[in-house]
Amino acid sequence: MLKIALVGTGFIGMQHIEAIGRIPDAKIVAIADKNLKKLDELKSQGVCENIYTDFKQMIKNENIDILHNCTPTNMHYEVNKFAIENGINVYSEKPLVMTSEEGDDLLEILKGKNLLTAVNFNYRSNLFVQEIHERVKAEDFGKILLVKGDYLQDWLMFQSDYDWRMDVKIGGKSRALADIGSHLFDILEYTTSKKIVKVNAKLFKSFEQRKKYKDVGTFKQVQTDRQDYELIEVENEDGALVQVEFEGGIYGSLLISQVSAGKKNGLEINISGENYALEWKQEQSDRLFIGNRDKANEQIYADAKYVSENVKKFANLPNGHPVGWHDALTNGIKSFYQDVKDKNYSENHTFATFKDANHILKIIDACFESDKTGKWVTVK
């Protein structure tokens, strides 16, 4: 039985708790958060008996195999570092840390340690993202001709929309790129098996100031006929247009936005191959579109009998029972747990590692430099 601990009980922390509960041979033995009221609620609900307001004390006191870091971005480095230094495998929320320099430091600390790390780019654990990864590698797909990706949302399109990620001291210099663009970068690198090496980016802000209401929250729309707000200067981006070059001279075009009306969680990718194209939409995650030129287009639904052998383990439900966001989250965590049990310290994983996630931070750094200079920039 794997002993699991978790830090952070906000929106994403609660999703982790639910996902862990769906995995056999894993038990949450301790939870840490500064919100004692929330901890008491979880204890009374039977989620976990051992609760802490100090994550360091929890790590020191408990016999933990894996730590889930579900804190805001500004705490990622401190929590991840302390866990690693105490010999604990870490499953962290994204982005990995505030800066790629902090990421470099974590990778240096990990050297020589038999520990596994993961970052929750959960979309790559969707059945059909895994299937695209396998099909693009297959000989009949041919060479990659073009890559296209969008990640569009609308939950920050009004001036009255506010979230902690807009505070650069908590969320970091990047918002849209770090929050959702990072997912797009990750699944495109994973499905193509190619790293992004150059970018040409234009970042944009819809509002220089936003209204921060007292009862504002993530994904929460407030009544705007009130005056109980303060105007907050916006220092990070609402979206970006990014041209990318992958290894091997493959080009792609990406659009990222959190201010696009009607788009709730519109993550979409299209990989155009020499012989056919593959397209996947997160909001219809149980189906894969196959584009053909000389015959009818195809659409396949999520079922083990329709996917590659390596992907069958991600097909948990029969055809017609749609797989979704929670399934991808659970799949990623389950894969990480299995590799911890198997002591798989290779670089061959279906989940994103700290190394993968730090590369994403370097892509974001390059996007900022490109936006500033107006030129193509090499990812360091």
CSV table of C-alpha atoms in Angstrom, one decimal:
chain,number,residue,atom,x,y,z
A,1,MET,CA,0.0,0.0,0.0
A,2,LEU,CA,1.5,3.3,-1.1
A,3,LYS,CA,1.3,6.0,1.6
A,4,ILE,CA,0.2,9.3,0.1
A,5,ALA,CA,0.4,12.8,1.6
A,6,LEU,CA,-1.0,16.0,0.1
A,7,VAL,CA,-0.3,19.7,0.5
A,8,GLY,CA,-3.1,22.2,-0.5
A,9,THR,CA,-6.8,21.6,-0.3
A,10,GLY,CA,-8.1,24.2,-2.8
A,11,PHE,CA,-9.9,23.4,-6.1
A,12,ILE,CA,-7.1,21.3,-7.6
A,13,GLY,CA,-6.2,19.7,-4.3
A,14,MET,CA,-9.8,18.3,-4.0
A,15,GLN,CA,-9.5,16.9,-7.5
A,16,HIS,CA,-6.4,15.0,-6.5
A,17,ILE,CA,-8.0,13.7,-3.4
A,18,GLU,CA,-10.9,12.3,-5.5
A,19,ALA,CA,-8.5,10.8,-8.0
A,20,ILE,CA,-6.4,9.1,-5.4
A,21,GLY,CA,-9.5,7.6,-3.9
A,22,ARG,CA,-10.1,5.8,-7.2
A,23,ILE,CA,-6.7,4.1,-7.2
A,24,PRO,CA,-6.2,0.7,-5.5
A,25,ASP,CA,-3.2,0.1,-3.2
A,26,ALA,CA,-2.9,3.8,-2.3
A,27,LYS,CA,-4.0,5.6,0.8
A,28,ILE,CA,-3.9,9.2,1.9
A,29,VAL,CA,-2.2,9.2,5.3
A,30,ALA,CA,-1.8,12.9,5.9
A,31,ILE,CA,-2.9,16.3,4.5
A,32,ALA,CA,-1.4,19.7,5.1
A,33,ASP,CA,-3.0,23.1,4.6
A,34,LYS,CA,-3.0,26.5,6.3
A,35,ASN,CA,-6.9,26.4,6.4
A,36,LEU,CA,-7.6,24.5,9.6
A,37,LYS,CA,-11.4,24.6,9.0
A,38,LYS,CA,-11.0,22.8,5.7
A,39,LEU,CA,-8.7,20.3,7.3
A,40,ASP,CA,-11.3,19.6,10.1
A,41,GLU,CA,-14.0,19.1,7.4
A,42,LEU,CA,-11.9,16.6,5.6
A,43,LYS,CA,-11.1,14.7,8.8
A,44,SER,CA,-14.8,14.6,9.8
A,45,GLN,CA,-15.7,13.3,6.4
A,46,GLY,CA,-13.2,10.4,6.9
A,47,VAL,CA,-10.9,11.5,4.1
A,48,CYS,CA,-7.8,11.6,6.3
A,49,GLU,CA,-7.1,11.3,10.1
A,50,ASN,CA,-3.7,13.0,10.2
A,51,ILE,CA,-4.0,16.8,9.5
A,52,TYR,CA,-1.3,19.5,9.7
A,53,THR,CA,-1.0,23.2,9.2
A,54,ASP,CA,2.7,22.9,8.6
A,55,PHE,CA,3.7,20.7,5.6
A,56,LYS,CA,7.3,20.4,6.9
A,57,GLN,CA,6.1,18.9,10.1
A,58,MET,CA,3.9,16.5,8.2
A,59,ILE,CA,6.8,15.3,6.0
A,60,LYS,CA,9.0,14.9,9.1
A,61,ASN,CA,6.4,13.1,11.2
A,62,GLU,CA,4.8,10.8,8.6
A,63,ASN,CA,6.1,7.8,6.7
A,64,ILE,CA,5.3,9.0,3.2
A,65,ASP,CA,6.0,7.3,-0.2
A,66,ILE,CA,4.6,10.1,-2.4
A,67,LEU,CA,3.7,13.8,-1.8
A,68,HIS,CA,1.1,15.6,-3.9
A,69,ASN,CA,1.9,19.3,-4.1
A,70,CYS,CA,-1.4,21.2,-4.8
A,71,THR,CA,-0.3,24.6,-3.5
A,72,PRO,CA,-0.3,27.9,-5.4
A,73,THR,CA,2.6,28.4,-7.7
A,74,ASN,CA,4.7,30.5,-5.3
A,75,MET,CA,4.9,27.6,-2.9
A,76,HIS,CA,5.9,24.9,-5.5
A,77,TYR,CA,9.6,25.3,-5.2
A,78,GLU,CA,9.7,25.2,-1.4
A,79,VAL,CA,7.4,22.2,-1.1
A,80,ASN,CA,9.0,20.2,-3.9
A,81,LYS,CA,12.5,20.9,-2.6
A,82,PHE,CA,11.8,19.9,1.0
A,83,ALA,CA,10.1,16.7,-0.1
A,84,ILE,CA,13.0,15.7,-2.4
A,85,GLU,CA,15.6,16.5,0.2
A,86,ASN,CA,13.7,14.2,2.6
A,87,GLY,CA,13.6,11.3,0.1
A,88,ILE,CA,10.0,11.5,-1.1
A,89,ASN,CA,8.7,11.0,-4.6
A,90,VAL,CA,6.7,14.1,-5.7
A,91,TYR,CA,3.6,14.6,-7.9
A,92,SER,CA,3.4,18.4,-8.3
A,93,GLU,CA,0.8,20.7,-9.8
A,94,LYS,CA,1.9,22.8,-12.7
A,95,PRO,CA,3.7,25.0,-13.4
A,96,LEU,CA,6.7,23.2,-11.8
A,97,VAL,CA,7.9,26.4,-10.1
A,98,MET,CA,7.9,30.2,-10.5
A,99,THR,CA,11.1,30.3,-12.7
A,100,SER,CA,13.2,28.0,-14.8
A,101,GLU,CA,16.1,28.9,-12.5
A,102,GLU,CA,14.2,27.3,-9.6
A,103,GLY,CA,13.5,24.3,-11.9
A,104,ASP,CA,17.2,24.0,-12.7
A,105,ASP,CA,18.0,23.9,-9.0
A,106,LEU,CA,15.4,21.1,-8.3
A,107,LEU,CA,16.9,19.0,-11.1
A,108,GLU,CA,20.4,19.5,-9.6
A,109,ILE,CA,19.1,18.4,-6.2
A,110,LEU,CA,17.5,15.3,-7.8
A,111,LYS,CA,20.8,14.1,-9.3
A,112,GLY,CA,22.0,10.9,-7.7
A,113,LYS,CA,18.6,10.3,-5.9
A,114,ASN,CA,16.5,7.3,-6.7
A,115,LEU,CA,13.3,9.4,-6.7
A,116,LEU,CA,10.5,9.8,-9.2
A,117,THR,CA,8.9,13.1,-10.0
A,118,ALA,CA,5.9,14.2,-12.0
A,119,VAL,CA,4.0,17.4,-12.9
A,120,ASN,CA,0.3,17.3,-13.5
A,121,PHE,CA,0.0,17.9,-17.2
A,122,ASN,CA,-3.0,15.6,-17.0
A,123,TYR,CA,-4.2,16.0,-20.6
A,124,ARG,CA,-1.4,13.8,-21.9
A,125,SER,CA,-2.9,10.9,-19.9
A,126,ASN,CA,-6.1,11.0,-21.9
A,127,LEU,CA,-6.7,7.9,-23.9
A,128,PHE,CA,-6.5,9.5,-27.3
A,129,VAL,CA,-3.5,11.8,-26.5
A,130,GLN,CA,-1.7,8.6,-25.8
A,131,GLU,CA,-3.1,7.1,-29.0
A,132,ILE,CA,-1.9,10.0,-31.1
A,133,HIS,CA,1.5,9.6,-29.5
A,134,GLU,CA,1.6,6.0,-30.7
A,135,ARG,CA,0.1,6.7,-34.2
A,136,VAL,CA,2.5,9.5,-35.0
A,137,LYS,CA,5.4,7.2,-34.3
A,138,ALA,CA,4.0,4.6,-36.7
A,139,GLU,CA,5.5,4.2,-40.2
A,140,ASP,CA,2.1,4.7,-42.0
A,141,PHE,CA,1.7,8.2,-40.5
A,142,GLY,CA,4.7,9.4,-42.4
A,143,LYS,CA,6.6,12.6,-41.6
A,144,ILE,CA,4.9,15.4,-39.7
A,145,LEU,CA,4.0,18.3,-42.0
A,146,LEU,CA,2.4,20.8,-39.7
A,147,VAL,CA,1.2,21.1,-36.1
A,148,LYS,CA,-1.7,23.3,-34.8
A,149,GLY,CA,-3.0,23.8,-31.3
A,150,ASP,CA,-5.5,26.0,-29.5
A,151,TYR,CA,-6.3,26.4,-25.8
A,152,LEU,CA,-9.1,28.9,-25.4
A,153,GLN,CA,-11.1,29.7,-22.3
A,154,ASP,CA,-13.5,32.6,-21.4
A,155,TRP,CA,-13.5,32.7,-17.5
A,156,LEU,CA,-11.3,35.8,-17.4
A,157,MET,CA,-12.9,37.8,-20.3
A,158,PHE,CA,-14.7,40.4,-18.1
A,159,GLN,CA,-12.9,43.2,-16.2
A,160,SER,CA,-14.6,42.0,-13.1
A,161,ASP,CA,-13.0,38.5,-13.4
A,162,TYR,CA,-10.1,38.1,-11.0
A,163,ASP,CA,-8.0,35.2,-9.8
A,164,TRP,CA,-4.9,34.8,-7.6
A,165,ARG,CA,-2.8,33.9,-10.7
A,166,MET,CA,-3.0,37.6,-11.7
A,167,ASP,CA,-0.8,38.5,-8.7
A,168,VAL,CA,2.7,37.9,-10.0
A,169,LYS,CA,4.0,37.4,-6.5
A,170,ILE,CA,1.8,34.3,-6.2
A,171,GLY,CA,1.2,33.1,-9.8
A,172,GLY,CA,4.5,34.3,-11.4
A,173,LYS,CA,5.3,36.5,-14.3
A,174,SER,CA,3.2,34.4,-16.7
A,175,ARG,CA,-0.5,33.6,-16.4
A,176,ALA,CA,-2.1,32.3,-19.6
A,177,LEU,CA,1.0,30.7,-20.9
A,178,ALA,CA,2.0,29.1,-17.6
A,179,ASP,CA,-1.6,28.1,-16.7
A,180,ILE,CA,-3.0,26.7,-19.9
A,181,GLY,CA,-0.3,27.2,-22.6
A,182,SER,CA,1.9,24.9,-20.7
A,183,HIS,CA,-0.6,22.1,-21.2
A,184,LEU,CA,-0.6,22.8,-24.9
A,185,PHE,CA,3.2,22.8,-25.2
A,186,ASP,CA,3.3,19.5,-23.2
A,187,ILE,CA,0.8,17.5,-25.2
A,188,LEU,CA,2.2,18.7,-28.6
A,189,GLU,CA,5.8,17.8,-27.5
A,190,TYR,CA,4.5,14.4,-26.3
A,191,THR,CA,2.3,13.5,-29.3
A,192,THR,CA,5.0,14.5,-31.8
A,193,SER,CA,7.9,13.1,-29.7
A,194,LYS,CA,9.7,16.4,-30.7
A,195,LYS,CA,10.9,19.2,-28.4
A,196,ILE,CA,10.0,22.8,-29.2
A,197,VAL,CA,13.4,24.5,-30.0
A,198,LYS,CA,12.3,28.0,-31.2
A,199,VAL,CA,9.4,30.4,-30.7
A,200,ASN,CA,8.0,33.6,-32.2
A,201,ALA,CA,5.4,34.9,-29.7
A,202,LYS,CA,3.1,37.9,-29.2
A,203,LEU,CA,1.5,38.2,-25.8
A,204,PHE,CA,-1.5,40.4,-25.0
A,205,LYS,CA,-3.5,41.8,-22.1
A,206,SER,CA,-7.2,42.7,-22.4
A,207,PHE,CA,-7.3,45.0,-19.4
A,208,GLU,CA,-4.5,47.1,-17.8
A,209,GLN,CA,-6.6,47.0,-14.6
A,210,ARG,CA,-9.1,44.6,-13.2
A,211,LYS,CA,-11.8,44.9,-10.6
A,212,LYS,CA,-11.0,42.7,-7.6
A,213,TYR,CA,-14.2,42.0,-5.6
A,214,LYS,CA,-14.1,40.7,-2.0
A,215,ASP,CA,-15.9,37.5,-2.9
A,216,VAL,CA,-14.0,36.8,-6.1
A,217,GLY,CA,-12.6,33.3,-6.7
A,218,THR,CA,-11.3,30.9,-9.4
A,219,PHE,CA,-14.0,30.2,-12.0
A,220,LYS,CA,-16.4,32.4,-10.0
A,221,GLN,CA,-18.4,35.2,-11.7
A,222,VAL,CA,-19.5,38.0,-9.4
A,223,GLN,CA,-22.4,40.5,-9.7
A,224,THR,CA,-20.9,43.6,-11.2
A,225,ASP,CA,-23.5,46.2,-10.0
A,226,ARG,CA,-21.6,46.7,-6.8
A,227,GLN,CA,-18.8,49.0,-5.7
A,228,ASP,CA,-17.0,46.8,-3.2
A,229,TYR,CA,-13.9,46.3,-5.4
A,230,GLU,CA,-10.4,47.6,-5.8
A,231,LEU,CA,-8.7,48.2,-9.1
A,232,ILE,CA,-5.7,46.0,-9.5
A,233,GLU,CA,-2.9,46.5,-12.1
A,234,VAL,CA,-2.6,43.5,-14.4
A,235,GLU,CA,1.0,42.5,-14.9
A,236,ASN,CA,0.7,39.2,-16.8
A,237,GLU,CA,-0.9,38.1,-20.0
A,238,ASP,CA,-4.4,37.1,-20.9
A,239,GLY,CA,-3.2,35.1,-24.0
A,240,ALA,CA,-0.6,34.7,-26.7
A,241,LEU,CA,-0.1,33.9,-30.3
A,242,VAL,CA,2.8,31.6,-30.7
A,243,GLN,CA,4.6,30.2,-33.7
A,244,VAL,CA,6.9,27.3,-32.8
A,245,GLU,CA,9.6,25.2,-34.5
A,246,PHE,CA,10.0,21.7,-33.3
A,247,GLU,CA,13.1,19.5,-33.7
A,248,GLY,CA,13.6,18.4,-37.3
A,249,GLY,CA,12.3,21.7,-38.7
A,250,ILE,CA,8.6,21.0,-38.1
A,251,TYR,CA,6.5,24.2,-37.6
A,252,GLY,CA,3.4,24.8,-35.6
A,253,SER,CA,0.9,27.6,-34.9
A,254,LEU,CA,-0.6,27.9,-31.4
A,255,LEU,CA,-3.3,30.2,-29.9
A,256,ILE,CA,-3.8,30.6,-26.2
A,257,SER,CA,-6.5,32.7,-24.6
A,258,GLN,CA,-8.5,33.1,-21.3
A,259,VAL,CA,-10.7,35.8,-22.8
A,260,SER,CA,-12.5,34.0,-25.7
A,261,ALA,CA,-16.3,34.0,-25.2
A,262,GLY,CA,-18.0,30.7,-25.4
A,263,LYS,CA,-14.8,28.7,-25.0
A,264,LYS,CA,-14.9,26.9,-21.6
A,265,ASN,CA,-11.9,24.6,-21.8
A,266,GLY,CA,-11.2,24.5,-25.5
A,267,LEU,CA,-8.0,22.6,-25.8
A,268,GLU,CA,-7.6,21.2,-29.4
A,269,ILE,CA,-4.7,19.8,-31.3
A,270,ASN,CA,-4.1,18.8,-35.0
A,271,ILE,CA,-1.1,16.9,-36.2
A,272,SER,CA,-0.9,16.8,-40.0
A,273,GLY,CA,1.1,13.9,-41.3
A,274,GLU,CA,2.3,12.8,-44.7
A,275,ASN,CA,-0.5,10.3,-45.2
A,276,TYR,CA,-3.3,11.5,-42.8
A,277,ALA,CA,-4.0,13.9,-39.9
A,278,LEU,CA,-5.0,13.4,-36.3
A,279,GLU,CA,-7.2,15.8,-34.4
A,280,TRP,CA,-8.4,15.7,-30.8
A,281,LYS,CA,-10.6,18.1,-28.8
A,282,GLN,CA,-10.5,18.0,-25.0
A,283,GLU,CA,-14.2,18.9,-24.7
A,284,GLN,CA,-15.0,15.8,-26.8
A,285,SER,CA,-12.2,13.8,-25.3
A,286,ASP,CA,-13.8,10.4,-26.0
A,287,ARG,CA,-13.3,10.6,-29.7
A,288,LEU,CA,-10.4,10.9,-32.2
A,289,PHE,CA,-10.8,12.5,-35.7
A,290,ILE,CA,-8.7,11.0,-38.5
A,291,GLY,CA,-8.5,13.3,-41.6
A,292,ASN,CA,-7.9,11.7,-45.0
A,293,ARG,CA,-7.6,13.1,-48.5
A,294,ASP,CA,-8.4,10.1,-50.8
A,295,LYS,CA,-11.1,8.4,-48.7
A,296,ALA,CA,-13.7,9.3,-46.2
A,297,ASN,CA,-12.7,10.9,-42.9
A,298,GLU,CA,-12.9,8.7,-39.8
A,299,GLN,CA,-13.9,9.2,-36.2
A,300,ILE,CA,-13.2,6.6,-33.5
A,301,TYR,CA,-14.6,6.4,-30.0
A,302,ALA,CA,-12.8,5.5,-26.8
A,303,ASP,CA,-12.6,1.7,-26.5
A,304,ALA,CA,-9.7,-0.7,-25.9
A,305,LYS,CA,-10.4,-2.6,-29.1
A,306,TYR,CA,-9.8,0.6,-31.2
A,307,VAL,CA,-6.4,1.7,-29.8
A,308,SER,CA,-2.8,0.6,-29.8
A,309,GLU,CA,-1.6,-2.2,-27.5
A,310,ASN,CA,0.4,0.3,-25.3
A,311,VAL,CA,-2.7,2.5,-24.8
A,312,LYS,CA,-5.2,-0.2,-23.8
A,313,LYS,CA,-4.4,0.4,-20.1
A,314,PHE,CA,-5.9,3.9,-20.4
A,315,ALA,CA,-9.2,2.5,-21.8
A,316,ASN,CA,-11.1,1.9,-18.5
A,317,LEU,CA,-14.6,2.0,-19.9
A,318,PRO,CA,-16.5,0.3,-22.8
A,319,ASN,CA,-17.4,2.2,-26.0
A,320,GLY,CA,-20.2,4.8,-25.4
A,321,HIS,CA,-19.1,5.5,-21.8
A,322,PRO,CA,-17.3,8.8,-22.3
A,323,VAL,CA,-13.9,9.3,-20.8
A,324,GLY,CA,-13.2,12.8,-19.4
A,325,TRP,CA,-11.1,15.2,-17.4
A,326,HIS,CA,-11.2,13.1,-14.1
A,327,ASP,CA,-10.2,10.0,-16.0
A,328,ALA,CA,-7.1,11.6,-17.5
A,329,LEU,CA,-6.1,13.0,-14.0
A,330,THR,CA,-6.6,9.5,-12.5
A,331,ASN,CA,-4.7,7.8,-15.3
A,332,GLY,CA,-1.7,10.1,-14.9
A,333,ILE,CA,-1.5,9.6,-11.1
A,334,LYS,CA,-2.0,5.9,-11.5
A,335,SER,CA,0.9,5.7,-14.0
A,336,PHE,CA,3.1,7.6,-11.7
A,337,TYR,CA,2.2,5.3,-8.7
A,338,GLN,CA,2.9,2.2,-10.8
A,339,ASP,CA,6.4,3.5,-11.8
A,340,VAL,CA,7.1,4.3,-8.1
A,341,LYS,CA,6.2,0.7,-7.3
A,342,ASP,CA,8.3,-0.7,-10.1
A,343,LYS,CA,11.2,1.6,-9.3
A,344,ASN,CA,11.2,2.7,-12.9
A,345,TYR,CA,14.0,5.4,-12.8
A,346,SER,CA,14.4,5.5,-16.6
A,347,GLU,CA,13.3,8.5,-18.7
A,348,ASN,CA,10.6,6.4,-20.4
A,349,HIS,CA,7.3,7.5,-18.7
A,350,THR,CA,3.8,8.3,-19.9
A,351,PHE,CA,3.6,11.3,-17.4
A,352,ALA,CA,5.5,14.5,-17.5
A,353,THR,CA,8.6,14.6,-15.2
A,354,PHE,CA,10.2,17.6,-13.5
A,355,LYS,CA,12.7,17.7,-16.4
A,356,ASP,CA,9.9,17.9,-18.9
A,357,ALA,CA,8.1,20.6,-17.0
A,358,ASN,CA,11.2,22.7,-16.6
A,359,HIS,CA,11.7,22.6,-20.3
A,360,ILE,CA,8.1,24.0,-20.6
A,361,LEU,CA,9.2,26.9,-18.3
A,362,LYS,CA,12.1,27.6,-20.7
A,363,ILE,CA,9.7,27.7,-23.6
A,364,ILE,CA,7.7,30.3,-21.7
A,365,ASP,CA,10.9,32.3,-21.0
A,366,ALA,CA,11.6,32.2,-24.8
A,367,CYS,CA,8.1,33.4,-25.5
A,368,PHE,CA,8.6,36.4,-23.2
A,369,GLU,CA,11.9,37.3,-24.8
A,370,SER,CA,10.4,36.9,-28.3
A,371,ASP,CA,7.5,39.2,-27.4
A,372,LYS,CA,10.0,41.8,-26.1
A,373,THR,CA,12.3,41.6,-29.1
A,374,GLY,CA,9.8,40.8,-31.9
A,375,LYS,CA,12.1,38.0,-33.1
A,376,TRP,CA,12.3,34.3,-33.2
A,377,VAL,CA,14.1,33.1,-30.0
A,378,THR,CA,15.8,29.8,-29.3
A,379,VAL,CA,14.6,27.8,-26.3
A,380,LYS,CA,17.6,27.5,-23.9
